[in-house]
PDB file of C-alpha atoms in Angstrom:
ATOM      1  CA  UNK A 265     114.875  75.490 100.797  1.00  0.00           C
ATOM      2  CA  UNK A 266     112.217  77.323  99.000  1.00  0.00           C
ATOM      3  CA  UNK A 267     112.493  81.170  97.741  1.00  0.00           C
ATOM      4  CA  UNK A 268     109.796  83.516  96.573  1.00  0.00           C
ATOM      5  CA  UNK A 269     110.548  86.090  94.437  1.00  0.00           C
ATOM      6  CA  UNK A 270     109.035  89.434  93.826  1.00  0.00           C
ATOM      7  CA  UNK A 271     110.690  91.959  91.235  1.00  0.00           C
ATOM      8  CA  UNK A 272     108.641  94.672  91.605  1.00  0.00           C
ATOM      9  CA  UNK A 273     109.338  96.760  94.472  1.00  0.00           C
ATOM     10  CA  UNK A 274     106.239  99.232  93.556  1.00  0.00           C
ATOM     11  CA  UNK A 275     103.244  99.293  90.896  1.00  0.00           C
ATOM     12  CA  UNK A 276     101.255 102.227  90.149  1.00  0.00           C
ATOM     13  CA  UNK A 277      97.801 101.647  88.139  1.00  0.00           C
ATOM     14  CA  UNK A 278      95.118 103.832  87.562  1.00  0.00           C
ATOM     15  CA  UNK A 279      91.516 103.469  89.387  1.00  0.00           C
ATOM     16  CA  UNK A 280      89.283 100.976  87.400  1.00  0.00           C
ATOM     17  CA  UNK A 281      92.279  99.311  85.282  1.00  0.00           C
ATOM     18  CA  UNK A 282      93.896  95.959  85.706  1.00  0.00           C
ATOM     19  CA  UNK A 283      97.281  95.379  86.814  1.00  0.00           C
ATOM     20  CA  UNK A 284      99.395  92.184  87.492  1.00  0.00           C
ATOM     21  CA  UNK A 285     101.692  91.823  89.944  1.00  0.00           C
ATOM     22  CA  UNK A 286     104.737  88.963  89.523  1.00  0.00           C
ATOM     23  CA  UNK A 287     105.851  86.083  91.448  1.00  0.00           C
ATOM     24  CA  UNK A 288     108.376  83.181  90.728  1.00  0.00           C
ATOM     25  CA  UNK A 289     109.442  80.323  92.999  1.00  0.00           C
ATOM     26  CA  UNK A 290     111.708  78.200  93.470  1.00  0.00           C
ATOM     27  CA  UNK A 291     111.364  74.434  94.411  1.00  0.00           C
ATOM     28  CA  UNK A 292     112.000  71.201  94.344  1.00  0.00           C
ATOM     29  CA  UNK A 293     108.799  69.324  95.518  1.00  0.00           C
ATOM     30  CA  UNK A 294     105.768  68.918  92.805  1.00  0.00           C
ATOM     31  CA  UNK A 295     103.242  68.938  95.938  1.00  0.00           C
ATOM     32  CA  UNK A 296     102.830  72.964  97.088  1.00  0.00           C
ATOM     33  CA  UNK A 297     100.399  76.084  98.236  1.00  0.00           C
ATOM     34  CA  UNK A 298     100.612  79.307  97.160  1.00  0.00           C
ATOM     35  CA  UNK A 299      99.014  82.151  98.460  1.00  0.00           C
ATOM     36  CA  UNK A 300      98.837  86.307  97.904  1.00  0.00           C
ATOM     37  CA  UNK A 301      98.277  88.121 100.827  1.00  0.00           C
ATOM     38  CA  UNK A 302      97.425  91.974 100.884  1.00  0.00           C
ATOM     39  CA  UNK A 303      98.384  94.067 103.814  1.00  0.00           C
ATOM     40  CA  UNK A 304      96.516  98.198 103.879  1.00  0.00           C
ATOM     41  CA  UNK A 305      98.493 100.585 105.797  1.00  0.00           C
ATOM     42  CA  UNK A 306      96.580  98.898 109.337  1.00  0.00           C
ATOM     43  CA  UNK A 307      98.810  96.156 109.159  1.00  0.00           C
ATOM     44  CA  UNK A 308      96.520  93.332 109.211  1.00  0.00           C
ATOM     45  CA  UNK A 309      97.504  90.564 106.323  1.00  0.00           C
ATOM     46  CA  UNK A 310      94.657  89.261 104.729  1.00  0.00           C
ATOM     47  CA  UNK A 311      94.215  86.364 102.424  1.00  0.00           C
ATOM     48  CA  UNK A 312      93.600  87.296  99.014  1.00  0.00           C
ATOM     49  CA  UNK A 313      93.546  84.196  97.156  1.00  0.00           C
ATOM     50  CA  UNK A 314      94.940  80.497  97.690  1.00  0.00           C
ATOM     51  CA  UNK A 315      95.835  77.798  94.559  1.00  0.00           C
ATOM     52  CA  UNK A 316      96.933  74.160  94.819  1.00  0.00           C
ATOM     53  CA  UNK A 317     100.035  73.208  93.011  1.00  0.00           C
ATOM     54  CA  UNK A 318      97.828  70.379  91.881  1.00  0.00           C
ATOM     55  CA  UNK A 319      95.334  72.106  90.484  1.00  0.00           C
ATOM     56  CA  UNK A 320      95.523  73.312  86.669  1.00  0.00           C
ATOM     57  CA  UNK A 321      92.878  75.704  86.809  1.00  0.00           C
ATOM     58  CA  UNK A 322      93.692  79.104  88.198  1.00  0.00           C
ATOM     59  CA  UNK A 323      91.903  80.183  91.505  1.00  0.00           C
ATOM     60  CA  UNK A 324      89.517  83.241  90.948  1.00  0.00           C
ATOM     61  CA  UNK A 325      88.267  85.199  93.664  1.00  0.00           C
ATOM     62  CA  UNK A 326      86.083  88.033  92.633  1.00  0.00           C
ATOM     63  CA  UNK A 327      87.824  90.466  90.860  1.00  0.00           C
ATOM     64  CA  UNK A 328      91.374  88.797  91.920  1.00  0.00           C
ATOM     65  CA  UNK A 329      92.623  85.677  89.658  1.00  0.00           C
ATOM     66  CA  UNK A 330      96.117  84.422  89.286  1.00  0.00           C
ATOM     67  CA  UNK A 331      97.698  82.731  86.490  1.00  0.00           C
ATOM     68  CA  UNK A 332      99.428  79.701  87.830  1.00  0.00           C
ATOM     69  CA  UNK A 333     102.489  78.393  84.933  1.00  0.00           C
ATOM     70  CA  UNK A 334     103.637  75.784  87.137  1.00  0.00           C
ATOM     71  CA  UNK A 335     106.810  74.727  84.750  1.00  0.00           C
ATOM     72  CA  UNK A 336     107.799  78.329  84.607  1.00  0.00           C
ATOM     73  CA  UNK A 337     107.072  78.450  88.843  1.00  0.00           C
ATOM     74  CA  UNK A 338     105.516  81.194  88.120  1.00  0.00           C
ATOM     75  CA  UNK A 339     101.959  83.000  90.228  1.00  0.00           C
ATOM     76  CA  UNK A 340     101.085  85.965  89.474  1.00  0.00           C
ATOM     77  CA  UNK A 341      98.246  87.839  90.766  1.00  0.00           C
ATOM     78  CA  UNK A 342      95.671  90.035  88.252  1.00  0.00           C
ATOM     79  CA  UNK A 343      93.159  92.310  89.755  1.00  0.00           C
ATOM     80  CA  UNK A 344      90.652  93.932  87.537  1.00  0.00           C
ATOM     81  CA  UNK A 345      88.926  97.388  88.213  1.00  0.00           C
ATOM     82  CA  UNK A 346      91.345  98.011  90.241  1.00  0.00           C
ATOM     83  CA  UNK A 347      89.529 100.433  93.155  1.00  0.00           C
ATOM     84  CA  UNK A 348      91.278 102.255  95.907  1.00  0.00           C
ATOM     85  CA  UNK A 349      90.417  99.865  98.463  1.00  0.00           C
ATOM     86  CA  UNK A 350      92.997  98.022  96.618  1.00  0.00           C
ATOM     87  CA  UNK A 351      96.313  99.933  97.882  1.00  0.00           C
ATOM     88  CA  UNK A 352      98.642  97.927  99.662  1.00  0.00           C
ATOM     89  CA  UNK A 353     101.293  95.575 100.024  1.00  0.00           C
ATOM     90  CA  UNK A 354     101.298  92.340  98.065  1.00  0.00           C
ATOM     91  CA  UNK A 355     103.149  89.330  99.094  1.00  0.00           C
ATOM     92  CA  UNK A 356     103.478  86.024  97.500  1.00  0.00           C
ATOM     93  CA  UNK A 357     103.585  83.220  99.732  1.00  0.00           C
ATOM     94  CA  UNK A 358     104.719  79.773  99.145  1.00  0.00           C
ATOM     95  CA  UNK A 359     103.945  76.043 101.364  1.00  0.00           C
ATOM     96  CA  UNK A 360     104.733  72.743 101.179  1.00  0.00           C
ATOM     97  CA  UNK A 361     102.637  69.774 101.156  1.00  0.00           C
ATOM     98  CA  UNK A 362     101.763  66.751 102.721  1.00  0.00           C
ATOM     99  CA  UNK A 363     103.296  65.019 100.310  1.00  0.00           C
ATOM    100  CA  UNK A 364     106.428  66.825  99.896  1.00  0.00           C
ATOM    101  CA  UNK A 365     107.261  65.883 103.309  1.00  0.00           C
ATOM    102  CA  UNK A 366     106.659  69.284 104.629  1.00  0.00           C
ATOM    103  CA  UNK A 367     103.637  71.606 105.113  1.00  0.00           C
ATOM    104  CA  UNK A 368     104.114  71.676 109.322  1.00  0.00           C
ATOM    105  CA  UNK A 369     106.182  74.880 109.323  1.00  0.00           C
ATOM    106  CA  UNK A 370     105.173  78.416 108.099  1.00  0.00           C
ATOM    107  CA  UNK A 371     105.038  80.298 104.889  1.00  0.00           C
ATOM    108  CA  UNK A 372     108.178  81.468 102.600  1.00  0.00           C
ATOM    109  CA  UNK A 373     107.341  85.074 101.836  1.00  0.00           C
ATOM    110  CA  UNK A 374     108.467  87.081  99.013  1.00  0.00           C
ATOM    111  CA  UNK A 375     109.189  90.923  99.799  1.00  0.00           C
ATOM    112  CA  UNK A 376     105.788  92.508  98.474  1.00  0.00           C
ATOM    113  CA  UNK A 377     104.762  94.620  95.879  1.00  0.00           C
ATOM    114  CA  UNK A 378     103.629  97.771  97.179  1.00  0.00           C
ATOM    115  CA  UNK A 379     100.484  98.716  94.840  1.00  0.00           C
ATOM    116  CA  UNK A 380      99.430 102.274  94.123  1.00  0.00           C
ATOM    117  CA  UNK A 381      95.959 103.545  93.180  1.00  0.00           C
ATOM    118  CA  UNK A 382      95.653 106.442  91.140  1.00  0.00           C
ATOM    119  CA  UNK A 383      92.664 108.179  91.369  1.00  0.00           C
TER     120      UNK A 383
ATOM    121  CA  UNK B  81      83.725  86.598 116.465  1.00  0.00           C
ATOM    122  CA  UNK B  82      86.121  84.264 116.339  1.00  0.00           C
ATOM    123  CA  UNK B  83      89.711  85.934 115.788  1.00  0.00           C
ATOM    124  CA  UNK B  84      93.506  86.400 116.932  1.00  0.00           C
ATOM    125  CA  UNK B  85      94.478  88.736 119.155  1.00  0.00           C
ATOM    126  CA  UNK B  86      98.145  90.384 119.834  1.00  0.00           C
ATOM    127  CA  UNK B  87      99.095  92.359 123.116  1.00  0.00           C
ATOM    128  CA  UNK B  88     100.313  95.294 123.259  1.00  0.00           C
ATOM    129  CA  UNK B  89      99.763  97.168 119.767  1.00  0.00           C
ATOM    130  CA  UNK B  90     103.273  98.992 120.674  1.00  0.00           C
ATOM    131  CA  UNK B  91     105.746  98.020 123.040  1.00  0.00           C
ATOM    132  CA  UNK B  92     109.028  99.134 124.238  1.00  0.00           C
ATOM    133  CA  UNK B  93     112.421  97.669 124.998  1.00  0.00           C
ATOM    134  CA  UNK B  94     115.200  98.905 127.621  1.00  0.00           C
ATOM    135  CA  UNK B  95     118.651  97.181 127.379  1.00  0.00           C
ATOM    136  CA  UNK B  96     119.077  93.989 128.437  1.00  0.00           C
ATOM    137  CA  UNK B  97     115.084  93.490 128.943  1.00  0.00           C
ATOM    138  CA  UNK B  98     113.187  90.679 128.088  1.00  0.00           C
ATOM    139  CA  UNK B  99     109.740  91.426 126.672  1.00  0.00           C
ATOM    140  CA  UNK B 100     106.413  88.983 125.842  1.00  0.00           C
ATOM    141  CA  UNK B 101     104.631  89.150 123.227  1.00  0.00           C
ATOM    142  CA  UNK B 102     100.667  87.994 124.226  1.00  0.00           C
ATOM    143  CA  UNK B 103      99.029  86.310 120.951  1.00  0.00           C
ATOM    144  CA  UNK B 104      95.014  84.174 121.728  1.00  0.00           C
ATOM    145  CA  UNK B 105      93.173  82.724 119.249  1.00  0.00           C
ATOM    146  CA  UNK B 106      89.500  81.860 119.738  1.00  0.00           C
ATOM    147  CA  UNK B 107      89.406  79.774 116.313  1.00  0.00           C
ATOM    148  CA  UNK B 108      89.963  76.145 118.002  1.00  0.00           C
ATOM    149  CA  UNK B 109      93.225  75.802 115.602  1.00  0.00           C
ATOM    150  CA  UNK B 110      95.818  73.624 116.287  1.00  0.00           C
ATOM    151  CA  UNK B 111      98.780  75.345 114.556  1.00  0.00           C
ATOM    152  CA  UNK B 112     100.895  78.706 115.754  1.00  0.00           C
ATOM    153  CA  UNK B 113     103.079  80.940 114.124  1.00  0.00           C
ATOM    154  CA  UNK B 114     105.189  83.855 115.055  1.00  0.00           C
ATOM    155  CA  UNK B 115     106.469  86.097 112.208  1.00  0.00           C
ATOM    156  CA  UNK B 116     109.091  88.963 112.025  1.00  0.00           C
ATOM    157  CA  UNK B 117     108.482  91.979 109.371  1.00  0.00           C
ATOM    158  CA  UNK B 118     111.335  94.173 108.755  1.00  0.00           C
ATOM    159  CA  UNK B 119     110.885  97.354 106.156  1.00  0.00           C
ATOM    160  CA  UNK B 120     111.240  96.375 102.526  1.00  0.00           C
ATOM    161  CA  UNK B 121     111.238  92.740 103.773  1.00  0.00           C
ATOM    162  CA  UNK B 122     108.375  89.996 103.703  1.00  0.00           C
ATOM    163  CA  UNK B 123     107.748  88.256 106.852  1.00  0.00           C
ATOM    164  CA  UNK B 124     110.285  85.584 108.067  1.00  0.00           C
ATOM    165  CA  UNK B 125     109.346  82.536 110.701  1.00  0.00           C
ATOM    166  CA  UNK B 126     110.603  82.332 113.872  1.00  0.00           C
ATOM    167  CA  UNK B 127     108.172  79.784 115.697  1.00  0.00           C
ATOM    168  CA  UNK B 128     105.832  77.593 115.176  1.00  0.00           C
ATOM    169  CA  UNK B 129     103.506  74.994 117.104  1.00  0.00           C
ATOM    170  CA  UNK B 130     101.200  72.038 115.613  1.00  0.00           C
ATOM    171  CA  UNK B 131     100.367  70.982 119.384  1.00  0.00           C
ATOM    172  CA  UNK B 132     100.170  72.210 122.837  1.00  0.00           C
ATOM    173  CA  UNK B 133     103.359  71.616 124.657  1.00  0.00           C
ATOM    174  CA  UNK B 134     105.210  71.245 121.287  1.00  0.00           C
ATOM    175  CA  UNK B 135     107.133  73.742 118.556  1.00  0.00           C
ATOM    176  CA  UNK B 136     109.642  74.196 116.263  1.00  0.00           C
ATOM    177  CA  UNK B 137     112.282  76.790 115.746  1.00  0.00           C
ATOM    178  CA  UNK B 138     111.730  78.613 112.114  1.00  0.00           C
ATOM    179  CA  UNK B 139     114.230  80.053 110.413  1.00  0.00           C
ATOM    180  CA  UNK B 140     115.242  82.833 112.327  1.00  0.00           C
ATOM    181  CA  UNK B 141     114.628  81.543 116.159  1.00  0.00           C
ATOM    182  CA  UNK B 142     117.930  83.044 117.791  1.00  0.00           C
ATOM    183  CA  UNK B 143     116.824  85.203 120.501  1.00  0.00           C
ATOM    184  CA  UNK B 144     113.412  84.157 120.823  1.00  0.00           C
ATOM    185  CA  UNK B 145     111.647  81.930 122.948  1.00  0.00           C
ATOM    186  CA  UNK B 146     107.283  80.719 122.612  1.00  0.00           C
ATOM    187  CA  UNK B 147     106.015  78.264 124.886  1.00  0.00           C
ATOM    188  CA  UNK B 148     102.608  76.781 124.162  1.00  0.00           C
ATOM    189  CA  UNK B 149     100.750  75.372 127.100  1.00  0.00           C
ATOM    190  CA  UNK B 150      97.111  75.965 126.020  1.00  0.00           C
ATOM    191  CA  UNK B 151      95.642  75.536 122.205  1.00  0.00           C
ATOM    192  CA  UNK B 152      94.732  78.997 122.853  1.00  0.00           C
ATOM    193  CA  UNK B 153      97.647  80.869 123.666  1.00  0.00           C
ATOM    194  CA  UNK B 154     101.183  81.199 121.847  1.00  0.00           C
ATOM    195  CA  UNK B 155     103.314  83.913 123.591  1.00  0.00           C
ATOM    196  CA  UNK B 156     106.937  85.063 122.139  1.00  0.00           C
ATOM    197  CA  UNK B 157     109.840  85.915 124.377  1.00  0.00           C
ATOM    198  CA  UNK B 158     111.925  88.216 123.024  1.00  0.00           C
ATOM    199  CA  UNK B 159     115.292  88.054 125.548  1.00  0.00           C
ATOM    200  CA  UNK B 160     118.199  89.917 125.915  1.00  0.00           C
ATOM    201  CA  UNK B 161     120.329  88.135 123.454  1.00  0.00           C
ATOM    202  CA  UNK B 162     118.134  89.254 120.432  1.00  0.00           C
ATOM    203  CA  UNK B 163     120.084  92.363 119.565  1.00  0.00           C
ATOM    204  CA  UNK B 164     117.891  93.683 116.445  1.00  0.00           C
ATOM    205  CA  UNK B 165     114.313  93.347 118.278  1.00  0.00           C
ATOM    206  CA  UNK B 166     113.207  96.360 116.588  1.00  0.00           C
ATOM    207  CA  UNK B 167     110.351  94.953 113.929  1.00  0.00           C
ATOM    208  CA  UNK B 168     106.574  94.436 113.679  1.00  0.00           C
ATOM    209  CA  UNK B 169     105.670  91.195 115.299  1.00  0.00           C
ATOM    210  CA  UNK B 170     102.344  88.980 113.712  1.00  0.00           C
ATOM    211  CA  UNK B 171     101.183  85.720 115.215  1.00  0.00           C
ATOM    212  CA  UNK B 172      99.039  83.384 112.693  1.00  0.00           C
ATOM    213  CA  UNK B 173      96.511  80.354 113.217  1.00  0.00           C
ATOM    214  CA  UNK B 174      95.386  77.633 111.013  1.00  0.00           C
ATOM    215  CA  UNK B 175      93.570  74.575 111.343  1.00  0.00           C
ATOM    216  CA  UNK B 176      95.878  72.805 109.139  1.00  0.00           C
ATOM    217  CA  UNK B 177      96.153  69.201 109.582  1.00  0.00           C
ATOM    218  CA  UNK B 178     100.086  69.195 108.090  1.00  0.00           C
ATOM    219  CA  UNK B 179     100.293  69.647 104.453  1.00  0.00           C
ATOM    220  CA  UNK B 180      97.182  70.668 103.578  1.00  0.00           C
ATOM    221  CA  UNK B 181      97.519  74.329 102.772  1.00  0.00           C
ATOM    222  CA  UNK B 182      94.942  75.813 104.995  1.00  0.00           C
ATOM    223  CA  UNK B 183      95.509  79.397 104.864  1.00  0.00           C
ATOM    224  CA  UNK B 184      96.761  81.107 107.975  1.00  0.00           C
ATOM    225  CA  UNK B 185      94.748  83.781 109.777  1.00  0.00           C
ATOM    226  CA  UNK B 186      97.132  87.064 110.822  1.00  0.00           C
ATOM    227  CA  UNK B 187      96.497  88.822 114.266  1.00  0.00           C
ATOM    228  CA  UNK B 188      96.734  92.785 114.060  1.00  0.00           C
ATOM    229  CA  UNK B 189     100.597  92.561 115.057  1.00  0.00           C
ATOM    230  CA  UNK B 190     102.803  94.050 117.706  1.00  0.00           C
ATOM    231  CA  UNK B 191     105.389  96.813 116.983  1.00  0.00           C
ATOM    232  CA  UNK B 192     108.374  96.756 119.024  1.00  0.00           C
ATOM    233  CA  UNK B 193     110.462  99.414 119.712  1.00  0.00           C
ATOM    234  CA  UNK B 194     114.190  99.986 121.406  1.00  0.00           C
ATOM    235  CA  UNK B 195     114.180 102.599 124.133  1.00  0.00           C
TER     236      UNK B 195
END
């Protein structure tokens, strides 16, 4: 079975800085999704940004990228001018693939990272 | 707009009740998910559906029960025998064909309560 790992319970940053928040893995198969997901205080998880075990290059979605170190199993998530809208959870998610056998079932979840904007 | 919606935003549990969980999806997606969030805890699996009249216990599926006779509708059971029902509830969609790694789409969630 797969785990997600998140170490950091809590991250503070101030408003317009960058801060990274940490994820590690562990697996088995070589074919995989991983996905961060932010949920505000409503609730409502939303997709943040998605990258293909696959794929070297890291996904980049506005000012959200990840740096993917697949050998380490490692997916951490950067976001740059960091802006109040940005407080929330964090959670790392992790899928098989079609070629792993798997990828019918849900998503492994890490914990979350509960992220802090200082104004 | 296309979406998922969960019924009721807050619901409440006597002893030895069973409760439903309502979750539609207007999205035309094939694949349903039921998650569990506890506090300090990411979200753990306990159903999911590729196909209408099909699914597949997740990890934690003790207590629970989902039937799936329409694409649109995935409702979750929570019986008697669940003793811990107290959590915040989300349903998910995708359109994943299996293995693909289509991101799932989160409803708003249901909190239940013990009474």
């Amino acid at each position: 079975a797969q785990t997600v790992t998140q170490s950091q319970p809590e991250m503070s940053v101030q408003e317009a800085e960058t801060v990274t928040l940490s994820c590690t893995y562990d697996t088995s198969e070589s074919d995989y999704y991983l996905f961060w997901y932010k949920q505000p205080p409503s609730r409502q998880m939303i997709l943040v940004i998605r990258q293909e075990a696959y794929k070297q290059q890291n996904a980049t979605e506005n000012r959200f990228s990840v740096n993917f170190q697949k050998a380490a199993k490692s997916f951490s998530l950067k976001i740059s001018d960091s802006q109040l809208g940005d407080a929330a959870m964090y959670f790392c998610a992790y899928r098989s693939g079609m070629y792993s056998g798997g990828g019918a079932d849900g998503l492994t979840f890490g914990k979350g990272t509960h992220l802090i904007i200082q104004p | 707009d296309g979406g998922i919606t969960q019924s009721p935003k807050y619901l409440f549990r006597k002893e030895g009740q069973n409760v439903t969980l309502s979750c539609e999806q207007n999205l035309n997606h094939d694949a349903m998910y039921w998650y569990r969030q506890d506090p300090g805890q990411g979200l753990r699996l306990i159903y999911y559906s590729q196909i209408v009249n099909d699914f597949q216990k997740g990890d934690i599926a003790e207590g629970y029960s989902v039937s799936r006779e329409k694409k649109e509708s995935f409702p979750l059971t929570v019986t008697s025998a669940q003793k811990n029902p107290t959590a915040f509830y989300l349903c998910a969609s995708s359109i994943d064909p299996p293995g693909q790694g289509q991101p799932q789409h989160f409803g708003d969630g249901t909190r239940l309560s013990i009474l």
